[in-house]
PDB file of C-alpha atoms in Angstrom:
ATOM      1  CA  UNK A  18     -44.739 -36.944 -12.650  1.00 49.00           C
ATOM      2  CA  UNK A  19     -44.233 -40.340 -13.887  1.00 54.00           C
ATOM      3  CA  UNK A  20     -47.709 -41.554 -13.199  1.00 58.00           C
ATOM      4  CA  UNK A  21     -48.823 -38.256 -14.995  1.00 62.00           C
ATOM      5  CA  UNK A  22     -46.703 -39.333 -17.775  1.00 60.00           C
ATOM      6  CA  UNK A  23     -48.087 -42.917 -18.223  1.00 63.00           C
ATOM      7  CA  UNK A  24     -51.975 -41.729 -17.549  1.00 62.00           C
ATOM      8  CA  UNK A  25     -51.630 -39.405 -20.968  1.00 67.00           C
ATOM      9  CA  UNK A  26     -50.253 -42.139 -22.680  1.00 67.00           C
ATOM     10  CA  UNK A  27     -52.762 -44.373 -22.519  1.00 64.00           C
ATOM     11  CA  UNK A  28     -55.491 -41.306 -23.036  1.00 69.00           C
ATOM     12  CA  UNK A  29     -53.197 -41.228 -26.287  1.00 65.00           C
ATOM     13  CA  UNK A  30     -53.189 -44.379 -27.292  1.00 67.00           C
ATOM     14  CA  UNK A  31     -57.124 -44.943 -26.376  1.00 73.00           C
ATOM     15  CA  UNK A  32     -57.657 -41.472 -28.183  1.00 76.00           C
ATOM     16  CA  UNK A  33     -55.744 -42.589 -31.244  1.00 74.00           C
ATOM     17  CA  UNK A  34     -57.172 -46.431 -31.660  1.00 74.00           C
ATOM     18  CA  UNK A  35     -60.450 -44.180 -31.145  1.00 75.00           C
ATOM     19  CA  UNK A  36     -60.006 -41.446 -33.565  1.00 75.00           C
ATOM     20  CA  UNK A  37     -58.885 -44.302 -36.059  1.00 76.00           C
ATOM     21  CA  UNK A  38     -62.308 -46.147 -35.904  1.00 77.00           C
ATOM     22  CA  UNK A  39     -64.213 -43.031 -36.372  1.00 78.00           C
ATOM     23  CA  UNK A  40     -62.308 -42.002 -39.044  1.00 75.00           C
ATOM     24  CA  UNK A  41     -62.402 -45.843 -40.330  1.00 75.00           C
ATOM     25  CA  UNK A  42     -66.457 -45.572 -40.081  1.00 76.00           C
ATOM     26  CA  UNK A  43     -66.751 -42.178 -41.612  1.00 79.00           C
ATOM     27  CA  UNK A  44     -65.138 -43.384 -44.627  1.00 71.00           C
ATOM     28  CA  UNK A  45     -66.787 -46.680 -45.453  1.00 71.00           C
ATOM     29  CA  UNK A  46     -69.637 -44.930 -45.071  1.00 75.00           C
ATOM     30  CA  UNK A  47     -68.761 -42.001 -47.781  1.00 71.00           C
ATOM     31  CA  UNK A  48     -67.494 -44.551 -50.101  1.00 72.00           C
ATOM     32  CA  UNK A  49     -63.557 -43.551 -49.697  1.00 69.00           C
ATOM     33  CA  UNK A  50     -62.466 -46.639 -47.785  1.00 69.00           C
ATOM     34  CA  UNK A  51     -60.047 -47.517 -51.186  1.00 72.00           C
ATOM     35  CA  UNK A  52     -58.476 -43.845 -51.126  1.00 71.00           C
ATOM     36  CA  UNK A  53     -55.489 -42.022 -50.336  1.00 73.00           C
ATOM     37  CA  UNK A  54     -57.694 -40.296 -47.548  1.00 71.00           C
ATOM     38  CA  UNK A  55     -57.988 -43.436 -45.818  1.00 77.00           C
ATOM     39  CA  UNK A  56     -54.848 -45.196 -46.261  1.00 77.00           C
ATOM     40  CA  UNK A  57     -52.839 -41.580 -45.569  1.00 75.00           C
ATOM     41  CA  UNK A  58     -55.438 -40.335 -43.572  1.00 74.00           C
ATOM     42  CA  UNK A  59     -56.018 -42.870 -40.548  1.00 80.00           C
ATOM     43  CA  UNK A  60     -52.548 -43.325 -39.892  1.00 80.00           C
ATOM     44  CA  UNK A  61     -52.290 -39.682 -40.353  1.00 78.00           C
ATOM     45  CA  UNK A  62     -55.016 -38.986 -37.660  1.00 79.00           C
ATOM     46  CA  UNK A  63     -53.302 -41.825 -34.892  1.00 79.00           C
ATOM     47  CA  UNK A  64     -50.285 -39.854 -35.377  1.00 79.00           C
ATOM     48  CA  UNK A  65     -52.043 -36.577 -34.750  1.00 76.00           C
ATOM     49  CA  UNK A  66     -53.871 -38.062 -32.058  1.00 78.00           C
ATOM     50  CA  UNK A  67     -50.733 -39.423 -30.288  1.00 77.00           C
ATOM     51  CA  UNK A  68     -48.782 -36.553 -30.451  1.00 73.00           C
ATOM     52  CA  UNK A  69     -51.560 -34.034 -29.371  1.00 73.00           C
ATOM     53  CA  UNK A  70     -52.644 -35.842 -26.402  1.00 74.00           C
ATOM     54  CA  UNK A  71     -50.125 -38.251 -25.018  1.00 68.00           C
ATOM     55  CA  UNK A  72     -47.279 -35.466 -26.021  1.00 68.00           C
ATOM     56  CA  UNK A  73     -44.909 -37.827 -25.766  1.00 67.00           C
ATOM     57  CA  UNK A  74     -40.749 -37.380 -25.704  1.00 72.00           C
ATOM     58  CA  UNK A  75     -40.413 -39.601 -28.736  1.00 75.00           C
ATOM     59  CA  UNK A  76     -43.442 -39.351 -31.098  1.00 77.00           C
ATOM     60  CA  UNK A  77     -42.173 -41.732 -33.260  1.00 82.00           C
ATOM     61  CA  UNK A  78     -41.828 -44.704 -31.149  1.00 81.00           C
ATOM     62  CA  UNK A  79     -45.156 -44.200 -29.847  1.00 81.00           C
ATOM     63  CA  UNK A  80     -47.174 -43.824 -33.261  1.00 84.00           C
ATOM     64  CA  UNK A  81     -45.731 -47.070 -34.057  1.00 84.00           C
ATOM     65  CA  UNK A  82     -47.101 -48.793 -31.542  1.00 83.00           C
ATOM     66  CA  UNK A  83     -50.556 -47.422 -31.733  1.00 84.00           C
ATOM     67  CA  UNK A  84     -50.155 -47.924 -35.246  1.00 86.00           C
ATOM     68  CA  UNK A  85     -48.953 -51.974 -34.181  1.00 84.00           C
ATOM     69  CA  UNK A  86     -52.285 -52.285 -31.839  1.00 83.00           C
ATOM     70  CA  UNK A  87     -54.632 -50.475 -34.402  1.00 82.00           C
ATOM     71  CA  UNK A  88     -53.810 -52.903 -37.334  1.00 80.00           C
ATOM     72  CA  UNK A  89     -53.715 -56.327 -35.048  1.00 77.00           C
ATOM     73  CA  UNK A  90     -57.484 -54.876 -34.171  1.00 74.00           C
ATOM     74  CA  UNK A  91     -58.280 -54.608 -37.731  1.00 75.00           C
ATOM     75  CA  UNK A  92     -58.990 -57.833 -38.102  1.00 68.00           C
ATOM     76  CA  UNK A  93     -61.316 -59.147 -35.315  1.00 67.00           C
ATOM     77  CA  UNK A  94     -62.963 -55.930 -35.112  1.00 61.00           C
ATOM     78  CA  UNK A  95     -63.219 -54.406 -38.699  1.00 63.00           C
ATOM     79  CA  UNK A  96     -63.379 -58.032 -40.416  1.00 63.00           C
ATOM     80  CA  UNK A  97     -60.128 -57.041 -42.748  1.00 62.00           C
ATOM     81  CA  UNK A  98     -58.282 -60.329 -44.273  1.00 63.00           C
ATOM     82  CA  UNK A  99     -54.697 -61.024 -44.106  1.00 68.00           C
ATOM     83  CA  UNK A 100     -54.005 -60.007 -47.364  1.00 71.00           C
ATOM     84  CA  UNK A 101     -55.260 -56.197 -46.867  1.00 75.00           C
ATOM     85  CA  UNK A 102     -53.451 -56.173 -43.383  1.00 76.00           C
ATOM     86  CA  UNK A 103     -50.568 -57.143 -44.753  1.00 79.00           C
ATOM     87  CA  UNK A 104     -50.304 -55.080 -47.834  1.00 82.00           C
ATOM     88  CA  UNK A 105     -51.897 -51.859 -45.899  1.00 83.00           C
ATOM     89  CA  UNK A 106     -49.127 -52.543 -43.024  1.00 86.00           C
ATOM     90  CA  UNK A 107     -46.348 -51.037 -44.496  1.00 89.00           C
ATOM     91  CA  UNK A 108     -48.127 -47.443 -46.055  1.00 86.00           C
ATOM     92  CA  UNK A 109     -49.432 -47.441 -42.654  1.00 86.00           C
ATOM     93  CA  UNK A 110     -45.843 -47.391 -40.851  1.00 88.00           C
ATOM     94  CA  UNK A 111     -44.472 -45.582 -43.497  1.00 87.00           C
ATOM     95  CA  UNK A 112     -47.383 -42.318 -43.047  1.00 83.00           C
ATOM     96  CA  UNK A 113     -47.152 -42.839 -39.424  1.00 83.00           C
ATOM     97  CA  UNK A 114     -43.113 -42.813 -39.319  1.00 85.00           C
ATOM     98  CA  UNK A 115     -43.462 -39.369 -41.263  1.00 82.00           C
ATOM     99  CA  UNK A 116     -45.862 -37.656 -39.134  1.00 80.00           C
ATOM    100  CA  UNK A 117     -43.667 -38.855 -36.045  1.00 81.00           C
ATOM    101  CA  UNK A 118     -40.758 -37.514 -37.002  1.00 82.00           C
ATOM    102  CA  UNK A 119     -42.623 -34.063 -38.433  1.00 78.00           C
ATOM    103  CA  UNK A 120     -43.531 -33.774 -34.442  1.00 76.00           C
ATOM    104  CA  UNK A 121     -40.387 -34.224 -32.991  1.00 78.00           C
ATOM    105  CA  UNK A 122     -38.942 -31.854 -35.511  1.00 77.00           C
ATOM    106  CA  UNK A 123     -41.905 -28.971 -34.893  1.00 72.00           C
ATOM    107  CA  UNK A 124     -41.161 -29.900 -31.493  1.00 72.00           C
ATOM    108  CA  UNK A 125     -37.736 -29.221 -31.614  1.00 73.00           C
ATOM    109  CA  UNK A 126     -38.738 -25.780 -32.854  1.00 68.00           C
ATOM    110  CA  UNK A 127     -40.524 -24.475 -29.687  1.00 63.00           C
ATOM    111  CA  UNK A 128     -43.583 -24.999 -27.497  1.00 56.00           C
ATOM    112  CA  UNK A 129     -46.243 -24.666 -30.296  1.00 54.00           C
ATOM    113  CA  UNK A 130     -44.771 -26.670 -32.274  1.00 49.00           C
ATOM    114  CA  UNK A 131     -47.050 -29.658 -32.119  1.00 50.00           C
ATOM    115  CA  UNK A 132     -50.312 -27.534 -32.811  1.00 51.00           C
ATOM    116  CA  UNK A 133     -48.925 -26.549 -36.343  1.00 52.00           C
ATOM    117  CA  UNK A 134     -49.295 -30.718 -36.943  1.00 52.00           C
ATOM    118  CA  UNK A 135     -53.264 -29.965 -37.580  1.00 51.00           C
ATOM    119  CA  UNK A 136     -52.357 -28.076 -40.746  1.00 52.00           C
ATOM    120  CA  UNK A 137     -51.532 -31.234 -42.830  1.00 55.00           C
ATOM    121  CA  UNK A 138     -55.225 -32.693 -42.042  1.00 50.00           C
ATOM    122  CA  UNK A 139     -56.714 -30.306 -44.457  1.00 47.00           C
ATOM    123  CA  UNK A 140     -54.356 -31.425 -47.590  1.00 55.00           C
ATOM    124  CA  UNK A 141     -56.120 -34.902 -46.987  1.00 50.00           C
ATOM    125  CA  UNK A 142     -59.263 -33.605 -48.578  1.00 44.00           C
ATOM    126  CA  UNK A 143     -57.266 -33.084 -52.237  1.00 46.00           C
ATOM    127  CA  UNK A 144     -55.501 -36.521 -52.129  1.00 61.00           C
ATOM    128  CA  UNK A 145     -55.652 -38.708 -54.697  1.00 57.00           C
ATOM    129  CA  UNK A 146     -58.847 -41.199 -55.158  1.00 55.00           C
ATOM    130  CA  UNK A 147     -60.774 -38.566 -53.376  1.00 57.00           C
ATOM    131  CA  UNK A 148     -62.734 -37.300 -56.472  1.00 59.00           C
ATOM    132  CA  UNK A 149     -62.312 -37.758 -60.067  1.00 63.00           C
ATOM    133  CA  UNK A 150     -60.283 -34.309 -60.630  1.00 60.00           C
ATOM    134  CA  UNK A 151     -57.800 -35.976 -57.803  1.00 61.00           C
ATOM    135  CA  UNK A 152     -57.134 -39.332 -59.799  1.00 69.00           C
ATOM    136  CA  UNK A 153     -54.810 -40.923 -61.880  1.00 78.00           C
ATOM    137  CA  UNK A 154     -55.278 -42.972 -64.758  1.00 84.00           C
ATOM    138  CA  UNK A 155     -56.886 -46.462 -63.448  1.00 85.00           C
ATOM    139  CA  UNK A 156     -56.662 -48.729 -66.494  1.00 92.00           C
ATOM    140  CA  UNK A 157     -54.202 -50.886 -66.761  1.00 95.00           C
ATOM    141  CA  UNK A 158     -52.958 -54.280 -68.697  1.00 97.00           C
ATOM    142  CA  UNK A 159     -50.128 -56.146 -67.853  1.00 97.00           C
ATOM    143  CA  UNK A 160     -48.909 -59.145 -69.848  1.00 97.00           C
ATOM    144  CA  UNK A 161     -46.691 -62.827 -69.901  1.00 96.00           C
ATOM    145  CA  UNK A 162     -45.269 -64.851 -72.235  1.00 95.00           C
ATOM    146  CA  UNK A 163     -44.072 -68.718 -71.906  1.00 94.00           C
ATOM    147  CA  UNK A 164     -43.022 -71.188 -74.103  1.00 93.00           C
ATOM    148  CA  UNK A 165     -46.384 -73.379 -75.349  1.00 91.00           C
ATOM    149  CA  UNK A 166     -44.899 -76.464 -76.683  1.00 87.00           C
ATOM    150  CA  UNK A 167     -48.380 -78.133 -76.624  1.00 83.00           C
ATOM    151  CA  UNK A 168     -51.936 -77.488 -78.565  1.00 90.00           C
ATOM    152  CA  UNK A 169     -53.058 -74.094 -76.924  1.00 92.00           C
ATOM    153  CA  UNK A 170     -56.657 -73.969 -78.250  1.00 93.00           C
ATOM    154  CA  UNK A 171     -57.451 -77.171 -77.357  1.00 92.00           C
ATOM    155  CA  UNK A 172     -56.211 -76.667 -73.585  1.00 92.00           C
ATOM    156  CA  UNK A 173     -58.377 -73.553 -73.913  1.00 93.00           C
ATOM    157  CA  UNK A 174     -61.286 -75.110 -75.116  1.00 94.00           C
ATOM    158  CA  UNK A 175     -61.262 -77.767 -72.419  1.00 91.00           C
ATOM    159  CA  UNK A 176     -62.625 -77.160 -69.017  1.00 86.00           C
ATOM    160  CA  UNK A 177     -59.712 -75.802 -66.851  1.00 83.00           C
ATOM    161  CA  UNK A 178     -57.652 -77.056 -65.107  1.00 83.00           C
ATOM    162  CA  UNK A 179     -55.393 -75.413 -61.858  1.00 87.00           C
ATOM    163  CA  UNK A 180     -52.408 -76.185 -60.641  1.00 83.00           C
ATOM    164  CA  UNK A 181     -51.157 -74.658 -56.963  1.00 85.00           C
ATOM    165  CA  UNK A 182     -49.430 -71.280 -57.220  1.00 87.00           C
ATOM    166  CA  UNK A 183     -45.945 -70.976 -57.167  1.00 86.00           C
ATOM    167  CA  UNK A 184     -45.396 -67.475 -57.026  1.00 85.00           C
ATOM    168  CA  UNK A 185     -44.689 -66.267 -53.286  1.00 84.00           C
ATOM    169  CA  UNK A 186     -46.652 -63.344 -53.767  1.00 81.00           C
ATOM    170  CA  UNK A 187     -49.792 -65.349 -55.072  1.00 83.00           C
ATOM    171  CA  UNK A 188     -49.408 -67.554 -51.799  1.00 81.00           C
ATOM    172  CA  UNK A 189     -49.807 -64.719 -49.540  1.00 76.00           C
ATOM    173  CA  UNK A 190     -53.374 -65.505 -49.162  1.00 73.00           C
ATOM    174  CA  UNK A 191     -55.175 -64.808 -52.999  1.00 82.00           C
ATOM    175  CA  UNK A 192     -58.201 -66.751 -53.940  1.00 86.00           C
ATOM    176  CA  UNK A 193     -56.953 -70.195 -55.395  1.00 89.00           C
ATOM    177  CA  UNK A 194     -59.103 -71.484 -58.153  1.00 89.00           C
ATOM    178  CA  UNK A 195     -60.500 -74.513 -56.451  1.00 90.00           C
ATOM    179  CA  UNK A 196     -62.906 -75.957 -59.515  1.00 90.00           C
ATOM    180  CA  UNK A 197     -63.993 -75.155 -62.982  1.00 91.00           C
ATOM    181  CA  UNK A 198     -66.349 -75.972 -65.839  1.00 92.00           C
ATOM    182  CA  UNK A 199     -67.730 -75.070 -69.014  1.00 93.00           C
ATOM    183  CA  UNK A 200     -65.813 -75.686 -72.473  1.00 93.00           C
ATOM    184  CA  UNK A 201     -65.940 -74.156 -75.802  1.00 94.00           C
ATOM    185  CA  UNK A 202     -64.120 -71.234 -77.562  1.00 94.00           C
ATOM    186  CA  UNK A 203     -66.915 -70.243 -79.678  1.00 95.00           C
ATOM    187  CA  UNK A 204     -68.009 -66.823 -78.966  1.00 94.00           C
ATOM    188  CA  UNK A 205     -70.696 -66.494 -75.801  1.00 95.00           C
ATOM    189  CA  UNK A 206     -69.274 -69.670 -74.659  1.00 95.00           C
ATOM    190  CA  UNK A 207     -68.732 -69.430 -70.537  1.00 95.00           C
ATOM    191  CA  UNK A 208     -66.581 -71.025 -67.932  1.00 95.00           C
ATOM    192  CA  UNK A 209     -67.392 -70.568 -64.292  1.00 95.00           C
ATOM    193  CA  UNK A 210     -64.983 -70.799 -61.919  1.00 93.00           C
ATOM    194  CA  UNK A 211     -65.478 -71.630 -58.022  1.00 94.00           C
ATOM    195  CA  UNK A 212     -62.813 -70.144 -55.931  1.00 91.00           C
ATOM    196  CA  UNK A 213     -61.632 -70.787 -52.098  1.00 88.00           C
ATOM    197  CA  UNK A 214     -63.815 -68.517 -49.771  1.00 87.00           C
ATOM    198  CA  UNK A 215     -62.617 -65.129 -48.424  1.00 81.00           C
ATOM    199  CA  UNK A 216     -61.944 -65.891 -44.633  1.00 74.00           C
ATOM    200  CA  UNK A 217     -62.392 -62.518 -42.719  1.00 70.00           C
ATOM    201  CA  UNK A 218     -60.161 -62.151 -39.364  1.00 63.00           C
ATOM    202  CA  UNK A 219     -63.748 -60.683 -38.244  1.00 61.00           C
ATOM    203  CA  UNK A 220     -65.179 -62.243 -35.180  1.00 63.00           C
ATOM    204  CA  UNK A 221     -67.574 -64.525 -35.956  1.00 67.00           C
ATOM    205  CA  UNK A 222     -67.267 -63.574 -40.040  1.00 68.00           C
ATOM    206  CA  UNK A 223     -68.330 -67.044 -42.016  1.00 78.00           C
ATOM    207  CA  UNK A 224     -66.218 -67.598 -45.148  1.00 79.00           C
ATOM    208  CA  UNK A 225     -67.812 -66.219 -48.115  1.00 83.00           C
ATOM    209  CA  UNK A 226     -67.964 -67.676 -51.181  1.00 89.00           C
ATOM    210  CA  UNK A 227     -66.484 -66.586 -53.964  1.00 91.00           C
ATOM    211  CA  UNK A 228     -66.948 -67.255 -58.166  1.00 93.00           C
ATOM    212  CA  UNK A 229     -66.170 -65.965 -61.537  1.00 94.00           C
ATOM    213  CA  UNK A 230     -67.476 -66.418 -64.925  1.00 96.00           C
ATOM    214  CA  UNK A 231     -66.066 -65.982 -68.193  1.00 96.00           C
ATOM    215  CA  UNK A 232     -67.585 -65.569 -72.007  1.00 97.00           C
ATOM    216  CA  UNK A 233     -65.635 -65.728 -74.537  1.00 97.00           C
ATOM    217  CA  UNK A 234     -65.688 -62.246 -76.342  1.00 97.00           C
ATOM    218  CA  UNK A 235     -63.489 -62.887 -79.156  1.00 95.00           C
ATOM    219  CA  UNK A 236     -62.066 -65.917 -81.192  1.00 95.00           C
ATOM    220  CA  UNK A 237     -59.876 -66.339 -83.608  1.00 94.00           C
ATOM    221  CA  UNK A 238     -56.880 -68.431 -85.006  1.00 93.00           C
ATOM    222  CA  UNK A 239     -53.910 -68.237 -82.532  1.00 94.00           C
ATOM    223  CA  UNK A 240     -56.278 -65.744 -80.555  1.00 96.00           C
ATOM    224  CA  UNK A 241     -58.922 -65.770 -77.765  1.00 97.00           C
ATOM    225  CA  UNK A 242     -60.192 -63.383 -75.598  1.00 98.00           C
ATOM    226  CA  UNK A 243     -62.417 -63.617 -72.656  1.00 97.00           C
ATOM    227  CA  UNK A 244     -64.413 -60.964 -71.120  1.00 97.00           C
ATOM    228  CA  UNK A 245     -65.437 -60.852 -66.853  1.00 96.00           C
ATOM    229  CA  UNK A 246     -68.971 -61.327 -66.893  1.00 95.00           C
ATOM    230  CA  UNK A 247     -68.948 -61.562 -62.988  1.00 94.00           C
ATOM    231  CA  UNK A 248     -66.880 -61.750 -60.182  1.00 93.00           C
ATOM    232  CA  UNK A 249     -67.033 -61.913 -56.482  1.00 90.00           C
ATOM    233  CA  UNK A 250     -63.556 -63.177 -56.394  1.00 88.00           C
ATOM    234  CA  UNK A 251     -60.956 -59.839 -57.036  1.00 81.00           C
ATOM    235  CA  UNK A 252     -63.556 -57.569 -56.882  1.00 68.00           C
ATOM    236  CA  UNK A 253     -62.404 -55.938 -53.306  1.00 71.00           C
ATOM    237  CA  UNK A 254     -59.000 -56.089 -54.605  1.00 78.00           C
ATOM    238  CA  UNK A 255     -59.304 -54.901 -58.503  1.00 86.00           C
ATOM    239  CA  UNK A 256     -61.545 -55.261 -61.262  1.00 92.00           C
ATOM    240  CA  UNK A 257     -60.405 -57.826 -63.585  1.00 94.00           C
ATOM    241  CA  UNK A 258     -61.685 -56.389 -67.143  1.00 96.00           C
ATOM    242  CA  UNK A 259     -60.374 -59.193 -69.253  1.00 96.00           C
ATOM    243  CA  UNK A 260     -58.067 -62.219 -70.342  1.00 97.00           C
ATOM    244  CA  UNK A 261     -56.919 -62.250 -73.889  1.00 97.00           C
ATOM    245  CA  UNK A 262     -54.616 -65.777 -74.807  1.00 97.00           C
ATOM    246  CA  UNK A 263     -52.263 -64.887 -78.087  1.00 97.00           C
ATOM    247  CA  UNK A 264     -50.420 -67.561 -79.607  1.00 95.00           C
ATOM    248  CA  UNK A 265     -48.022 -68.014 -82.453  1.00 91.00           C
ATOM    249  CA  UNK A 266     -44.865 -70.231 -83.282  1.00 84.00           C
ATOM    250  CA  UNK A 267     -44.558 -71.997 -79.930  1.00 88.00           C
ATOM    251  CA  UNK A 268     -45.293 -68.954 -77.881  1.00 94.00           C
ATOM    252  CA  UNK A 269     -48.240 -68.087 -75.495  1.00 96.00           C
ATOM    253  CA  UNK A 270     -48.855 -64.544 -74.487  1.00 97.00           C
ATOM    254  CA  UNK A 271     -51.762 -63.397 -71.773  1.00 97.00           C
ATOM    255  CA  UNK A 272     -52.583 -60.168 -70.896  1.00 98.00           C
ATOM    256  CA  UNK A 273     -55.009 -59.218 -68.356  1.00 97.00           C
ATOM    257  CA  UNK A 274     -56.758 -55.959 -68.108  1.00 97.00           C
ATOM    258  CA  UNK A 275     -57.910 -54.617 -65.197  1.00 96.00           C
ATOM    259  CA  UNK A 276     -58.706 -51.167 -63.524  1.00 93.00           C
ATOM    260  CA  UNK A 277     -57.174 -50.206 -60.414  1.00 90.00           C
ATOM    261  CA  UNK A 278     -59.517 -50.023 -57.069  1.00 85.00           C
ATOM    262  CA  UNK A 279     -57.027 -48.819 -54.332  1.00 83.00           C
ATOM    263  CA  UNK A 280     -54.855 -45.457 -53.502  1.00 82.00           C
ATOM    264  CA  UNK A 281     -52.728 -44.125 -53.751  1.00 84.00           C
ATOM    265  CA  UNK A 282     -51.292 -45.006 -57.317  1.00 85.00           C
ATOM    266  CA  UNK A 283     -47.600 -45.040 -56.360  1.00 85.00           C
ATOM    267  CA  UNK A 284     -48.120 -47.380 -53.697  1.00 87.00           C
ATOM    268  CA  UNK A 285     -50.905 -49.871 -54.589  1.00 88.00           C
ATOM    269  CA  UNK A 286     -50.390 -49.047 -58.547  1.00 90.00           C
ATOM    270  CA  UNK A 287     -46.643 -51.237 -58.569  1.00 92.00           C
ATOM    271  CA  UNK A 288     -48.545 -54.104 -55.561  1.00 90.00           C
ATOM    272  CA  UNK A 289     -51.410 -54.720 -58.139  1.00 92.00           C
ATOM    273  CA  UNK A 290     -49.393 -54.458 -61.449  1.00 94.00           C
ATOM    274  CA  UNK A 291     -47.289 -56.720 -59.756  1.00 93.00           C
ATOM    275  CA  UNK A 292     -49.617 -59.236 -58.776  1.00 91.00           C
ATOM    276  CA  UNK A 293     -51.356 -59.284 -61.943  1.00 94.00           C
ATOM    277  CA  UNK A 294     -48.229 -59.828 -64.068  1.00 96.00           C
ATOM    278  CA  UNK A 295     -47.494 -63.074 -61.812  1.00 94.00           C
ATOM    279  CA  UNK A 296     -51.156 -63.967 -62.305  1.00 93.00           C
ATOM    280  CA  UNK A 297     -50.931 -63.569 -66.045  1.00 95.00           C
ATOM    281  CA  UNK A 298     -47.685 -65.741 -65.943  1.00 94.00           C
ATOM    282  CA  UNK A 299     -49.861 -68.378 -63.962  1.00 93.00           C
ATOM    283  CA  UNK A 300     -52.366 -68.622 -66.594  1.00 94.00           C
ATOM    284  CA  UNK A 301     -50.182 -68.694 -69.382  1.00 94.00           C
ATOM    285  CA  UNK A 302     -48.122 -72.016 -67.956  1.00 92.00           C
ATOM    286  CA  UNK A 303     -51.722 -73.061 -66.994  1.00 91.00           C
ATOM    287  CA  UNK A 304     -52.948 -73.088 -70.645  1.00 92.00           C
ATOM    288  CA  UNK A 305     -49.748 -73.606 -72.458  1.00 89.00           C
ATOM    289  CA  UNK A 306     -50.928 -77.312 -73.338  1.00 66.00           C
ATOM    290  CA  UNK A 307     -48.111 -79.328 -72.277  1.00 54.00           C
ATOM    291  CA  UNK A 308     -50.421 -81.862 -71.049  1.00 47.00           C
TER     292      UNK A 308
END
């Protein structure tokens, strides 16, 4: 009975980590790999998985471990980078914790309970990111204000430069500007900046490089604004619209505006807004001109 018991555990498991990479594949390939249906739906699916095969006592214990294997896999096999791993981790646990318990509830409930756990699958289809009608609102702007208790302008119109982060969240593993050039707040005028490579956990993945430039789109007395002309650097994580420096009686504000890449909103929506407030606070210190 035992050895019965361990043998559809592993065809659980092995089903699940399977199931996940299908699902994982089917997705890239159809463009939703930034969607609710992925970031809901794979976890949603190894939970499934688990609980229709393995059947185990506790569904929830088990759907955390698959859950634990499938995301230390993600990496090496899928060539995901810390910083997606480790802000992915917790929806992940969170959609697979729900499922789990929804089985040992329907469970609980009598012998066909379990089978009733293939009706939530078919919301996935309507969840947000999926299609425009199943959206929300991407654009956003955050902003930060310091004390500038040097010449602003002319720290803006020299080439750049960065200082190491200080925020924690910034030091998870975001691309640190590692040079700059180009000088000039004259409208069309361009700085390019040369970032530190995105290192993939991907076997055998080479770091890629990664770059921005900048034009100057507006300029003005106590106000510049630059525009992304490229970027390779955020792009897989949001697109970074533009940068606008405001500055009057000893005050620097920045406020970035971006559009939001990932879903669902109500989890990745706070993460980004989050990060791109502490990113706007970096710049602002950056170009406050106490030199």
């Amino acid at each position: 009975m035992e050895r019965n018991a361990a043998r559809m555990t592993l065809a659980g498991v092995v089903s699940a980590l399977f199931a996940a990479m299908a699902a994982y594949k089917l997705l890239h390939a159809g463009g939703l790999e930034q969607t609710a249906v992925f970031y809901v739906g794979v976890p949603a699916v190894i939970a499934i998985t688990v609980v229709l095969v393995a059947k185990p006592r506790s569904a929830i214990g088990l759907v955390m471990a698959v859950i634990t294997v499938a995301l230390a896999l993600a990496g090496p096999l899928l060539g995901e980078g810390i910083v997606c791993l480790v802000f992915a981790a917790p929806l992940f646990y969170l959609v697979g914790a729900l499922f789990g318990a929804f089985a040992d509830y329907l469970r609980a409930q009598g012998p066909r309970g379990p089978q009733m756990l293939a009706a939530p699958l078919l919301l996935l289809v309507v969840l947000e990111g999926a299609g425009e009608a199943t959206s929300m609102p991407r654009e956003e702007v955050v902003s930060a204000s310091v004390t500038a208790p040097g010449d602003v302008a002319a720290a803006l119109a020299a080439p750049p430069r960065f200082a190491p982060y200080t925020s924690v969240l910034l030091k998870l593993g975001f691309p640190r500007a590692l040079s700059a050039s180009g000088t000039g707040l004259e409208a069309g005028a361009t700085r390019e900046i040369v970032f530190s490579p995105r290192r993939s956990l991907g076997i055998g993945a080479e770091p890629e490089p990664r770059s921005m430039t900048l034009r100057v789109k507006e300029s003005a007395p106590g106000r510049v604004v630059f525009e992304v002309a490229r970027d390779t650097t955020l792009a897989r994580w949001l697109e970074l619209r533009e940068a606008a420096f405001t500055w009057n009686g000893g005050r620097l504000t920045v406020a970035l505006s971006y559009r939001r890449t990932f879903d669902p909103s109500w989890y990745f929506g706070p993460i980004q807004r989050h990060a791109a407030t502490e990113a706007a606070g970096y710049l602002a210190r950056t170009f406050a001109g106490a030199r």
